[in-house]
Short mmCIF file of N, CA and C in Angstrom, two decimals:
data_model
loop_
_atom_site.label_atom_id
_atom_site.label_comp_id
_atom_site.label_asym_id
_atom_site.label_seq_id
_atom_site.Cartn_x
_atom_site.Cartn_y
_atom_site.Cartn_z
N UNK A 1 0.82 -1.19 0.00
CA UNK A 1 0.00 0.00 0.00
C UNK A 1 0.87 1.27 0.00
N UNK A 2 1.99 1.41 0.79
CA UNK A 2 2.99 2.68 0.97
C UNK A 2 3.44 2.97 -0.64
N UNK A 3 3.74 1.60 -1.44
CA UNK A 3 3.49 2.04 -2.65
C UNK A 3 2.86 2.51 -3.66
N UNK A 4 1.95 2.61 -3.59
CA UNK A 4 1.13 2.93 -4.34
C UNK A 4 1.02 4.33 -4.02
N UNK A 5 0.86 4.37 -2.67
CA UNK A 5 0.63 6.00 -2.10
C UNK A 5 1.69 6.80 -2.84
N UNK A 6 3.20 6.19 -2.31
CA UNK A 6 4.19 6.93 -3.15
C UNK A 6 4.00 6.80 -4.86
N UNK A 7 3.41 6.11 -5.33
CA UNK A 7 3.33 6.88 -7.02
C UNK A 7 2.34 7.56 -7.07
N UNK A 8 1.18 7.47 -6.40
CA UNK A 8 0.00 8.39 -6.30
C UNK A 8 0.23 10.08 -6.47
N UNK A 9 1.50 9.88 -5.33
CA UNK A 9 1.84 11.40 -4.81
C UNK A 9 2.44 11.79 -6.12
N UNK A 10 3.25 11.23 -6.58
CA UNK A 10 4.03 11.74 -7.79
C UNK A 10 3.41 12.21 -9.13
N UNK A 11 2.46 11.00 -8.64
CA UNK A 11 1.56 11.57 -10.25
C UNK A 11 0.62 12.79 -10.27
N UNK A 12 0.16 12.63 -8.97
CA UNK A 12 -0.72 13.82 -8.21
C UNK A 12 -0.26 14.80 -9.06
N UNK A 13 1.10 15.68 -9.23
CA UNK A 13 1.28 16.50 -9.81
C UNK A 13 2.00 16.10 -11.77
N UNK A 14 1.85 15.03 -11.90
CA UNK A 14 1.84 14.72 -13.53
C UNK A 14 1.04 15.81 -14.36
N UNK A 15 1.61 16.04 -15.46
CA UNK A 15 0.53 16.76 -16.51
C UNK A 15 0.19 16.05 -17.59
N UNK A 16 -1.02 15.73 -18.18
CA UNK A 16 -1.65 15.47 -19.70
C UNK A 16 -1.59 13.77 -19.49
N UNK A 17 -1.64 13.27 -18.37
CA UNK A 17 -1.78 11.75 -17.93
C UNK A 17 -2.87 11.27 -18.22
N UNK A 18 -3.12 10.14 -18.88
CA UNK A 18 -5.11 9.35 -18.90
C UNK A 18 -4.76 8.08 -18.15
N UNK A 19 -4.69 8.32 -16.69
CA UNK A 19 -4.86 7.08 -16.18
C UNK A 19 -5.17 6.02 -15.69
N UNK A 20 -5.17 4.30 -15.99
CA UNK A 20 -5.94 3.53 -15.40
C UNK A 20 -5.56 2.47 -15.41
N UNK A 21 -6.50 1.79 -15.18
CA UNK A 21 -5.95 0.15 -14.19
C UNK A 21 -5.87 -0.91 -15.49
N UNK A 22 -5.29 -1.29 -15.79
CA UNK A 22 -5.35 -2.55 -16.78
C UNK A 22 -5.16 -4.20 -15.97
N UNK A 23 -5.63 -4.97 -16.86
CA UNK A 23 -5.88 -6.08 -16.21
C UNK A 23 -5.22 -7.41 -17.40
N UNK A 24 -4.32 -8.16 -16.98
CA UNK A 24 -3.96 -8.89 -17.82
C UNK A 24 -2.56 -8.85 -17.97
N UNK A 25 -1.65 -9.47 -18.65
CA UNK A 25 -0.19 -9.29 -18.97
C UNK A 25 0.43 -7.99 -19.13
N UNK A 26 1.64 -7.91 -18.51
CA UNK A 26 2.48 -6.16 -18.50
C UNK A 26 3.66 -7.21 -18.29
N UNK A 27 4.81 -6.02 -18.73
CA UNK A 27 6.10 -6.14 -17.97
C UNK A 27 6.15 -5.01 -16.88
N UNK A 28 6.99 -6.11 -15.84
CA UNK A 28 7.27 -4.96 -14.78
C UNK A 28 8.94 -4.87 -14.45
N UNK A 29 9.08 -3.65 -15.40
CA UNK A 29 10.75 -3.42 -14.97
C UNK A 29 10.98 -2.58 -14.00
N UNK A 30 10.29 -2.98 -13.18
CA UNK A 30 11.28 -1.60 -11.97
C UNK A 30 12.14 -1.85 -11.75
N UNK A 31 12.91 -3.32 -11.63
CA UNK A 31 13.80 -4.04 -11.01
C UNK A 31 15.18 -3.86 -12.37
N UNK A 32 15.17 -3.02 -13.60
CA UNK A 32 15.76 -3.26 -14.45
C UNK A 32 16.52 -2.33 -14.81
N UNK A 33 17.95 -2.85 -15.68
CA UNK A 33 18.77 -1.88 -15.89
C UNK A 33 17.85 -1.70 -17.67
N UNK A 34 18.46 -0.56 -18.05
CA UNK A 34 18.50 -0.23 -19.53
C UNK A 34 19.80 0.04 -20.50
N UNK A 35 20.15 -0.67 -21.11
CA UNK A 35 20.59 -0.43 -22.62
C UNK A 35 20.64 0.42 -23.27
N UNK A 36 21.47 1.46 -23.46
CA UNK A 36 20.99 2.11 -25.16
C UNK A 36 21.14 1.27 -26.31
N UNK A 37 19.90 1.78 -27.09
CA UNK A 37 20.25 0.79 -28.48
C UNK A 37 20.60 1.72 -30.01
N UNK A 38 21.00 2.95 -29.03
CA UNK A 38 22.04 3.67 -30.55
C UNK A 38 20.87 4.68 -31.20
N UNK A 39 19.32 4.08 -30.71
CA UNK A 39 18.66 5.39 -31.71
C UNK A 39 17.72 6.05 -30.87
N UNK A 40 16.98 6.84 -31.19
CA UNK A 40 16.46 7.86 -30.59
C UNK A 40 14.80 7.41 -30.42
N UNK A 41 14.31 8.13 -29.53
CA UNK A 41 12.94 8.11 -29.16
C UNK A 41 12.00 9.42 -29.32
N UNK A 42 10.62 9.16 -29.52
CA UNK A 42 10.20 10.96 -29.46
C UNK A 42 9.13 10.80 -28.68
N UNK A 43 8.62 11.30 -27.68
CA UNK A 43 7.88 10.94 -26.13
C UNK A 43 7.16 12.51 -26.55
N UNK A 44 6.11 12.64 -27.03
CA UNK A 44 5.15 13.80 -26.56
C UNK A 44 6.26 14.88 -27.29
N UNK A 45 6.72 14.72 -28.65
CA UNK A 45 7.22 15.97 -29.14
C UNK A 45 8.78 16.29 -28.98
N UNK A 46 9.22 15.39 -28.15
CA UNK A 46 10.62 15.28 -27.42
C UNK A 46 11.62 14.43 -27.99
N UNK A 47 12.61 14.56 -28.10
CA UNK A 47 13.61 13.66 -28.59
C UNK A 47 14.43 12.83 -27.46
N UNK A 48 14.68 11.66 -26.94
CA UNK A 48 15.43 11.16 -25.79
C UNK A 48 16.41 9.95 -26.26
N UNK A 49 17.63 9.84 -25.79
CA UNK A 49 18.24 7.95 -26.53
C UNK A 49 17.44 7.01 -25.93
N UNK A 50 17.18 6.29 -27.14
CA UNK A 50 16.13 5.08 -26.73
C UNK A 50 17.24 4.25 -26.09
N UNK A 51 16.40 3.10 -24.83
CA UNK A 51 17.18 2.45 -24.44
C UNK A 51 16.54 0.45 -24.30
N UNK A 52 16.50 -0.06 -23.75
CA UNK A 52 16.40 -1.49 -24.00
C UNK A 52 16.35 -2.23 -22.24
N UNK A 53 15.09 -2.45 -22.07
CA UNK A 53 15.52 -3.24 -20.46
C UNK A 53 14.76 -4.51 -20.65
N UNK A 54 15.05 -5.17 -20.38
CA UNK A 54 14.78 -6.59 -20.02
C UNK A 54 13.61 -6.80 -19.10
N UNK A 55 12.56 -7.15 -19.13
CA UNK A 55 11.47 -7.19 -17.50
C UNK A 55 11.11 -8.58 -17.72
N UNK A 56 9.89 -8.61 -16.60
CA UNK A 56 9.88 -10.36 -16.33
C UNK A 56 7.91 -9.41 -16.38
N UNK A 57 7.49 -10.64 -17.16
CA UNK A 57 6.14 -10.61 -17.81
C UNK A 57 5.19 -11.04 -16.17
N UNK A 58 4.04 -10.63 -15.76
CA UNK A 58 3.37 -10.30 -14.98
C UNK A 58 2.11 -10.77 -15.43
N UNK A 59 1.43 -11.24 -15.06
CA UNK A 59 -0.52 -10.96 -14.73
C UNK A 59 -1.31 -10.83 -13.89
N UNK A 60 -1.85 -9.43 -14.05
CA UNK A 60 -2.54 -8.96 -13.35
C UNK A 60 -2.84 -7.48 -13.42
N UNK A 61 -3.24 -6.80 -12.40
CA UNK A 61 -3.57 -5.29 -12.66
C UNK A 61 -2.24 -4.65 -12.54
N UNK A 62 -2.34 -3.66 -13.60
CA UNK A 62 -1.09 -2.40 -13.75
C UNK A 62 -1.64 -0.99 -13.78
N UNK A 63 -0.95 -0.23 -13.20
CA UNK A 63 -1.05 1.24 -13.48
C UNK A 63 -0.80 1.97 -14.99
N UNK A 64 -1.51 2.03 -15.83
CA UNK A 64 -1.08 2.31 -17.05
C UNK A 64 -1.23 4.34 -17.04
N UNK A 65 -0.33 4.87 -18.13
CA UNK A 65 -0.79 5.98 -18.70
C UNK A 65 -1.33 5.82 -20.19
N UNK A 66 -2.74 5.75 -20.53
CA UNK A 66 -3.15 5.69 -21.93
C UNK A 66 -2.38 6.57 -22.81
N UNK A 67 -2.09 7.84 -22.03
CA UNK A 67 -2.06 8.84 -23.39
C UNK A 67 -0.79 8.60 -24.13
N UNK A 68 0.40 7.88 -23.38
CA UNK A 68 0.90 6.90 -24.11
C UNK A 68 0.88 5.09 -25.23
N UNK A 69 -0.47 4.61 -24.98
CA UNK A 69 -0.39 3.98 -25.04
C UNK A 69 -1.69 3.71 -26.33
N UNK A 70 -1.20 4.54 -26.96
CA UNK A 70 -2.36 4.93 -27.72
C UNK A 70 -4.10 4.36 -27.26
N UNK A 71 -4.44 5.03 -26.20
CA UNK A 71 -5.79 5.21 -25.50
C UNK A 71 -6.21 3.81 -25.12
N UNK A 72 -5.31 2.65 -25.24
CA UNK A 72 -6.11 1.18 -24.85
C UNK A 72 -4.96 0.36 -23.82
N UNK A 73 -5.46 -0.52 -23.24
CA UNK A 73 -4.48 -1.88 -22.67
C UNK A 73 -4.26 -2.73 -23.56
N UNK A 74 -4.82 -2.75 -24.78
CA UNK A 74 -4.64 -3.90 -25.27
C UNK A 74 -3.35 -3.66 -25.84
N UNK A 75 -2.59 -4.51 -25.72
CA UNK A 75 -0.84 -4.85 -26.59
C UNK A 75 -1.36 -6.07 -28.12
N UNK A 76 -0.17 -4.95 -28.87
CA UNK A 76 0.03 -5.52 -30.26
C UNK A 76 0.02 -6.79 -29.87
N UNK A 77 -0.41 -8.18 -31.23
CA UNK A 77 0.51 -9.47 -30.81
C UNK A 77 1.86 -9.35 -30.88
N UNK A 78 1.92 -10.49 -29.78
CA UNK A 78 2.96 -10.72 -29.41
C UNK A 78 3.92 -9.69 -28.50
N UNK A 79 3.12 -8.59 -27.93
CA UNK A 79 3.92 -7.66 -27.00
C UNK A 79 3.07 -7.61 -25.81
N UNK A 80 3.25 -6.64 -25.13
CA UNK A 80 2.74 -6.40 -23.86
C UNK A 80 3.39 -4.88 -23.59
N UNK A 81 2.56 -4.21 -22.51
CA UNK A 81 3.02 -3.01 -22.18
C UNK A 81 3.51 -2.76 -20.75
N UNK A 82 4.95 -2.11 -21.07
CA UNK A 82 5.41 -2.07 -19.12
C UNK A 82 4.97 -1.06 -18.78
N UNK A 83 4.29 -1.48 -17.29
CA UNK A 83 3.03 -0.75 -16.71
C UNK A 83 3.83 -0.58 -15.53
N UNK A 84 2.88 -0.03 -14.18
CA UNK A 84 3.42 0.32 -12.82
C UNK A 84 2.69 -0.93 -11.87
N UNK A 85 2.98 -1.62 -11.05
CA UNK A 85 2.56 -2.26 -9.79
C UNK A 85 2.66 -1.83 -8.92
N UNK A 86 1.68 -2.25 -7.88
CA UNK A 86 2.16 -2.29 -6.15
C UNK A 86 2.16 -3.54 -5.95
N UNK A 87 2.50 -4.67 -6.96
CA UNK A 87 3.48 -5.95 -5.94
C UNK A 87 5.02 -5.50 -5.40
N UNK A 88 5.13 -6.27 -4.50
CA UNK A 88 6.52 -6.07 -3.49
C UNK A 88 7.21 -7.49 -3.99
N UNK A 89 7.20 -8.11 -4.64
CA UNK A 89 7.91 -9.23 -4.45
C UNK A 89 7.73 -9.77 -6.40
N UNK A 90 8.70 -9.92 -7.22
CA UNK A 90 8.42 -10.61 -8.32
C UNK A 90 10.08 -10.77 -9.05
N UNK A 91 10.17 -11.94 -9.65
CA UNK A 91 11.23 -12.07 -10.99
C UNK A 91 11.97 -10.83 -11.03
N UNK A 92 13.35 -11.15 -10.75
CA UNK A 92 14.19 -9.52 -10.99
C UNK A 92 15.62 -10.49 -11.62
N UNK A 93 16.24 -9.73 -12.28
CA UNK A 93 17.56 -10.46 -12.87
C UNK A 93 18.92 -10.36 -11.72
N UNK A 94 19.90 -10.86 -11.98
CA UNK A 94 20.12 -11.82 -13.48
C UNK A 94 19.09 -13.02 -13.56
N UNK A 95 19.33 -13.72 -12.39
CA UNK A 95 18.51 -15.19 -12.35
C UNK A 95 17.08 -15.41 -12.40
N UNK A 96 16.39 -14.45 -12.51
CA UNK A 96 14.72 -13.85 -12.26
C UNK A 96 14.44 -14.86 -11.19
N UNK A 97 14.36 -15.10 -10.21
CA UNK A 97 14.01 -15.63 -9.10
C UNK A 97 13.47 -14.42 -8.81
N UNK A 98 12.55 -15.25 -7.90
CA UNK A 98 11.23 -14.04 -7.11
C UNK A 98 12.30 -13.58 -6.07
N UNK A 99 12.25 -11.74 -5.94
CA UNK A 99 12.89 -11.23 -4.37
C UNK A 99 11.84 -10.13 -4.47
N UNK A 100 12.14 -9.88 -2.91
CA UNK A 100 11.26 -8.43 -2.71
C UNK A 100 11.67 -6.94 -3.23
N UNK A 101 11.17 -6.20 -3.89
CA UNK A 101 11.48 -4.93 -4.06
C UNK A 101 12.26 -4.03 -3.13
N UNK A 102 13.33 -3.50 -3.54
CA UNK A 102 14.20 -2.50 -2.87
C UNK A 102 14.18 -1.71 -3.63
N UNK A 103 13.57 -0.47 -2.96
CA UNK A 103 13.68 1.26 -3.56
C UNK A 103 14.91 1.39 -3.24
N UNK A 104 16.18 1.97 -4.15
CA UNK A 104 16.83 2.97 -3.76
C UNK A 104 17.37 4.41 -3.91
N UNK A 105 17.85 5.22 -3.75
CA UNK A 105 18.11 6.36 -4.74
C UNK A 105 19.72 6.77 -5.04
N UNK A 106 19.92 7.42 -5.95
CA UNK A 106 20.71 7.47 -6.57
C UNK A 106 21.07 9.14 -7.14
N UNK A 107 22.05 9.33 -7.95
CA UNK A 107 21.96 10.32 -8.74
C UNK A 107 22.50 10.02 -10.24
N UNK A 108 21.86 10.99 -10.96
CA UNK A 108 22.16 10.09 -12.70
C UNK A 108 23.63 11.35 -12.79
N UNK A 109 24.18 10.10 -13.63
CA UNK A 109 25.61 10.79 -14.08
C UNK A 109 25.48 10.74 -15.68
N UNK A 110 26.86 11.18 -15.92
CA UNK A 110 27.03 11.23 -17.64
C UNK A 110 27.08 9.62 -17.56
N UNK A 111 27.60 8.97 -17.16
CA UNK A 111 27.63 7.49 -17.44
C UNK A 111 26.47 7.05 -17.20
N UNK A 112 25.71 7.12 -16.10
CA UNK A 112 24.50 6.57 -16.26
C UNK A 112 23.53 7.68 -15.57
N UNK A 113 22.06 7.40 -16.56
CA UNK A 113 20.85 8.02 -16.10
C UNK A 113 20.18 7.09 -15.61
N UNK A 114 18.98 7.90 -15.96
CA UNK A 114 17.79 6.76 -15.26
C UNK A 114 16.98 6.27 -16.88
N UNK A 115 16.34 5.87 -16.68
CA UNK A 115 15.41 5.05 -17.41
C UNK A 115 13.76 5.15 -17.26
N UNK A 116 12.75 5.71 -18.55
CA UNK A 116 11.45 5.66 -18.36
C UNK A 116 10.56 4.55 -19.03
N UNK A 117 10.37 3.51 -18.53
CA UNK A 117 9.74 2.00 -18.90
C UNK A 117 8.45 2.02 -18.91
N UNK A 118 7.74 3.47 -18.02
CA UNK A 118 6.20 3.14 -18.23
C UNK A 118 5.44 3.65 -19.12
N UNK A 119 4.71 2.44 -19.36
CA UNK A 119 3.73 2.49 -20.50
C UNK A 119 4.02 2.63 -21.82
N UNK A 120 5.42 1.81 -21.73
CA UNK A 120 5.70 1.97 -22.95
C UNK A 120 5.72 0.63 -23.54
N UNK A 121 5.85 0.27 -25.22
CA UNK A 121 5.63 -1.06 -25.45
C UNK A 121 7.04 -2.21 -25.18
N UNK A 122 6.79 -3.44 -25.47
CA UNK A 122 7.48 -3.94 -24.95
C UNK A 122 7.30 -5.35 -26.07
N UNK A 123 8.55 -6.03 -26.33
CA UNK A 123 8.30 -7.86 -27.52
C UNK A 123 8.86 -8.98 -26.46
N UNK A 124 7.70 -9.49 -26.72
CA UNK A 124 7.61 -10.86 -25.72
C UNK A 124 8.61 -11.57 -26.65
N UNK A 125 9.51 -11.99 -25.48
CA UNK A 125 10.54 -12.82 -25.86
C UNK A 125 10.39 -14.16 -25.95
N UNK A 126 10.83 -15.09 -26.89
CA UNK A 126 10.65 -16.25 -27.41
C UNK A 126 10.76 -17.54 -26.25
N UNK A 127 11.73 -17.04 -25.38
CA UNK A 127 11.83 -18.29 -24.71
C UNK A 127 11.76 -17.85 -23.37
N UNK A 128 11.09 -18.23 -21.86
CA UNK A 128 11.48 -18.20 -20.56
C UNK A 128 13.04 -18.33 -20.11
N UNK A 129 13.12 -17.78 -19.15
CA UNK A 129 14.51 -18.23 -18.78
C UNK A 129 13.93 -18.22 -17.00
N UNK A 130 14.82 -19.76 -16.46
CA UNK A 130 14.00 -20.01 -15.44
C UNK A 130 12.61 -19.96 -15.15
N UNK A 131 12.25 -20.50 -16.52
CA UNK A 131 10.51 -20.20 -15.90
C UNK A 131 9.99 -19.21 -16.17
N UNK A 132 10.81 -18.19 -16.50
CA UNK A 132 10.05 -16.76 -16.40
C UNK A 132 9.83 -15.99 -17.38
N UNK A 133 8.62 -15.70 -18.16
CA UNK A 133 8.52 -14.92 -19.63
C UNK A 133 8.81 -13.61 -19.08
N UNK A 134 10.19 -13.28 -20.22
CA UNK A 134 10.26 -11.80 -20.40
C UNK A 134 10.11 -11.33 -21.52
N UNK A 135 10.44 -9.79 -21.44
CA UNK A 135 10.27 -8.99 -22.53
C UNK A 135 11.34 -7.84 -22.37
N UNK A 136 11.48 -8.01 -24.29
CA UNK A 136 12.59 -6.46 -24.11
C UNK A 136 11.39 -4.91 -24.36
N UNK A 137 11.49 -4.53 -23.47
CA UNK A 137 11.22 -3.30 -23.55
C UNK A 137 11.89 -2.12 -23.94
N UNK A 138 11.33 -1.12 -24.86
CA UNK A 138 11.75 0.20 -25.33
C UNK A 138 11.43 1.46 -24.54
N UNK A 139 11.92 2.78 -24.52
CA UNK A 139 11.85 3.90 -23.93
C UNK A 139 12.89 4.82 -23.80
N UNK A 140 12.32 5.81 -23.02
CA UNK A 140 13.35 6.86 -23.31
C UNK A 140 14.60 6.76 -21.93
N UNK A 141 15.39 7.23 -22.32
CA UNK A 141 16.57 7.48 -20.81
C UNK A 141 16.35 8.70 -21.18
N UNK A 142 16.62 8.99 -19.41
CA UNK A 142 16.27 10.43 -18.79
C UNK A 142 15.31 11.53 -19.57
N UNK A 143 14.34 10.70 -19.45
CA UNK A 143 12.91 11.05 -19.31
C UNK A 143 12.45 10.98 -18.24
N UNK A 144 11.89 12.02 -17.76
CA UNK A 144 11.11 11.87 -16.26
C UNK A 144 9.42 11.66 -16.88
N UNK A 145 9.06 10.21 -15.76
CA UNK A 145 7.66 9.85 -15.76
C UNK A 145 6.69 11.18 -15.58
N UNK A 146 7.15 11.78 -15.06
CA UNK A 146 6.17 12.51 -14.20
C UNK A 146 5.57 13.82 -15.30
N UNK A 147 6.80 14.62 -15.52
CA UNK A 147 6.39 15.77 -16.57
C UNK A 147 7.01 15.67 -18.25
N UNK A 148 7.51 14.52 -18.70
CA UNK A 148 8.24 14.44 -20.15
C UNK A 148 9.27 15.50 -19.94
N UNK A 149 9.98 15.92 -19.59
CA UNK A 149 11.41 16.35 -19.51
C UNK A 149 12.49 15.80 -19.09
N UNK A 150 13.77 16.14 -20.05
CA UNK A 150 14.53 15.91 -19.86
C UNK A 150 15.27 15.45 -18.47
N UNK A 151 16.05 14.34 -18.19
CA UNK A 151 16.70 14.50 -16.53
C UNK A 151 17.98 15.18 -16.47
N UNK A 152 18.30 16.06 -16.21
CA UNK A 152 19.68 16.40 -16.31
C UNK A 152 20.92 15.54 -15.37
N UNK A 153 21.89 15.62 -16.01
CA UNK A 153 23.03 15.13 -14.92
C UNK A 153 22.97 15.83 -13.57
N UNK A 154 22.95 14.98 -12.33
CA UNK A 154 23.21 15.10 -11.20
C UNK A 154 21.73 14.83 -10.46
N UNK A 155 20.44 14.62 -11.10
CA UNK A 155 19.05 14.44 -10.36
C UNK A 155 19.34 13.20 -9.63
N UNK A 156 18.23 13.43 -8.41
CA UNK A 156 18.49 12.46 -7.67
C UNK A 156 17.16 11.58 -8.05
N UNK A 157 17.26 10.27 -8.10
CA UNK A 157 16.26 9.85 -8.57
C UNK A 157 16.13 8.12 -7.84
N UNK A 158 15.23 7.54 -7.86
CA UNK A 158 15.16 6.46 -7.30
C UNK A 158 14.81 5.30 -8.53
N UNK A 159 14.90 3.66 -8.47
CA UNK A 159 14.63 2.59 -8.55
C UNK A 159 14.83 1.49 -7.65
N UNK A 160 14.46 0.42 -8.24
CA UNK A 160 14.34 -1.22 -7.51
C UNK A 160 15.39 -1.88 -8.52
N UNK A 161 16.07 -1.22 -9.09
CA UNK A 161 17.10 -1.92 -10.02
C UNK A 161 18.53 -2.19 -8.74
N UNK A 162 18.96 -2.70 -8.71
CA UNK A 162 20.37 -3.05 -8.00
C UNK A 162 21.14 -1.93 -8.01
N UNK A 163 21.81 -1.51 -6.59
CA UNK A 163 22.73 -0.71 -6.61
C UNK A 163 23.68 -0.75 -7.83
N UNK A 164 24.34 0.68 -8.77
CA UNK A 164 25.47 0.23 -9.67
C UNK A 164 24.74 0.04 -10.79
N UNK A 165 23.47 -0.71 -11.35
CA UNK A 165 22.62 -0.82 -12.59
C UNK A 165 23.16 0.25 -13.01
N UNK A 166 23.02 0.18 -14.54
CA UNK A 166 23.08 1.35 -15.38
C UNK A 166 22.05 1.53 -15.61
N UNK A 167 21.88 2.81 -16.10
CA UNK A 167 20.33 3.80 -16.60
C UNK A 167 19.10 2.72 -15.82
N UNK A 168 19.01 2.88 -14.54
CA UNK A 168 18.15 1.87 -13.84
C UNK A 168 17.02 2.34 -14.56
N UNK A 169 15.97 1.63 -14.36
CA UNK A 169 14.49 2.43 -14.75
C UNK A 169 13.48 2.87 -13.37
N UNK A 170 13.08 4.15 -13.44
CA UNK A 170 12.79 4.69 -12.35
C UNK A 170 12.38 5.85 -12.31
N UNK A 171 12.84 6.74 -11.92
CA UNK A 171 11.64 7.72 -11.75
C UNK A 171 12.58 9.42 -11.11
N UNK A 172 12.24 10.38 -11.21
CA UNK A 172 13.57 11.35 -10.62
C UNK A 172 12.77 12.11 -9.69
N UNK A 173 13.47 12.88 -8.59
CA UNK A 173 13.40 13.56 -7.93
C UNK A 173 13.64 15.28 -7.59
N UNK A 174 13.67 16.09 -7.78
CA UNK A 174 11.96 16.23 -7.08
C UNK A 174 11.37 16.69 -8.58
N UNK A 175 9.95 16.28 -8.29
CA UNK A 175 8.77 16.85 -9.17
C UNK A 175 8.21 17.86 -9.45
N UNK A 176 9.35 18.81 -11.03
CA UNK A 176 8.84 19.69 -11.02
C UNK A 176 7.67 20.40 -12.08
#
């Protein structure tokens, strides 16, 4: 529940958000580092380096933003969309074994930012590993969830990705 409250609050002040509950398959990368994959993204008019995270496929209810997601839950075949949870406990890498969620915070450097994974699409990957269907997911680095701007070097920002992750995916601090 403390989670949820804490994205509540954050979004509380979001602008141009359509948000709602979806029901059914998502990836949930909170727990994930990101990749760049060399090309660019355009988020609401914006240009950001696209990046690449790995998540572990989910069912059940997610926090979606439609106005990304072109206005539905439903995912293309064969994809799924990484959404937001308040589970505490699911598949995190390398080994995707179930652990509990650890928030931590951080600050983004030139070497690494943060990472924006929600609601964005995502290609179901061909095979489980340990059991566990993932997906590579696309999005922007240092994009903030909250208002589509840029993150600059030095924000302090939080994830559930492992201390040290690169461009964790997550969320920045403070909300302006």
């Amino acid at each position: 529940m403390k989670y949820l409250l804490f994205f509540v609050m954050f979004v509380g002040s979001a602008q141009a958000m359509d948000l709602a509950i979806c029901n059914g398959q998502f990836a949930l990368c909170a727990a994930s580092s990101t990749t760049p994959t060399g090309k660019t993204i355009e988020v609401n008019g914006k240009k950001f380096a696209e990046g690449v995270a790995v998540c572990p496929i989910l069912t059940g209810k997610g926090i979606a933003d439609l106005s990304l997601m072109n206005g539905s839950c439903k995912a293309a075949p064969g994809k799924v969309w990484s959404l937001f949870s308040t589970v505490t406990s699911y598949p995190q890498a390398p080994d995707w074994a179930v652990k509990p969620m650890v928030v931590t915070k951080f600050v983004t450097t030139k070497e690494s930012g943060m990472s924006n994974m929600w609601s964005f699409s995502c290609e179901i990957q061909a095979k489980p590993v340990n059991g566990v269907r993932l997906a590579s997911c696309y999005g922007p680095i240092n994009e903030s969830p909250w208002n589509g701007d840029h993150v600059p070097v030095g924000t302090e920002s939080f994830s559930a990705a492992p201390p040290g992750a690169l461009n964790p995916v997550g969320g920045n601090f403070p909300i302006k």
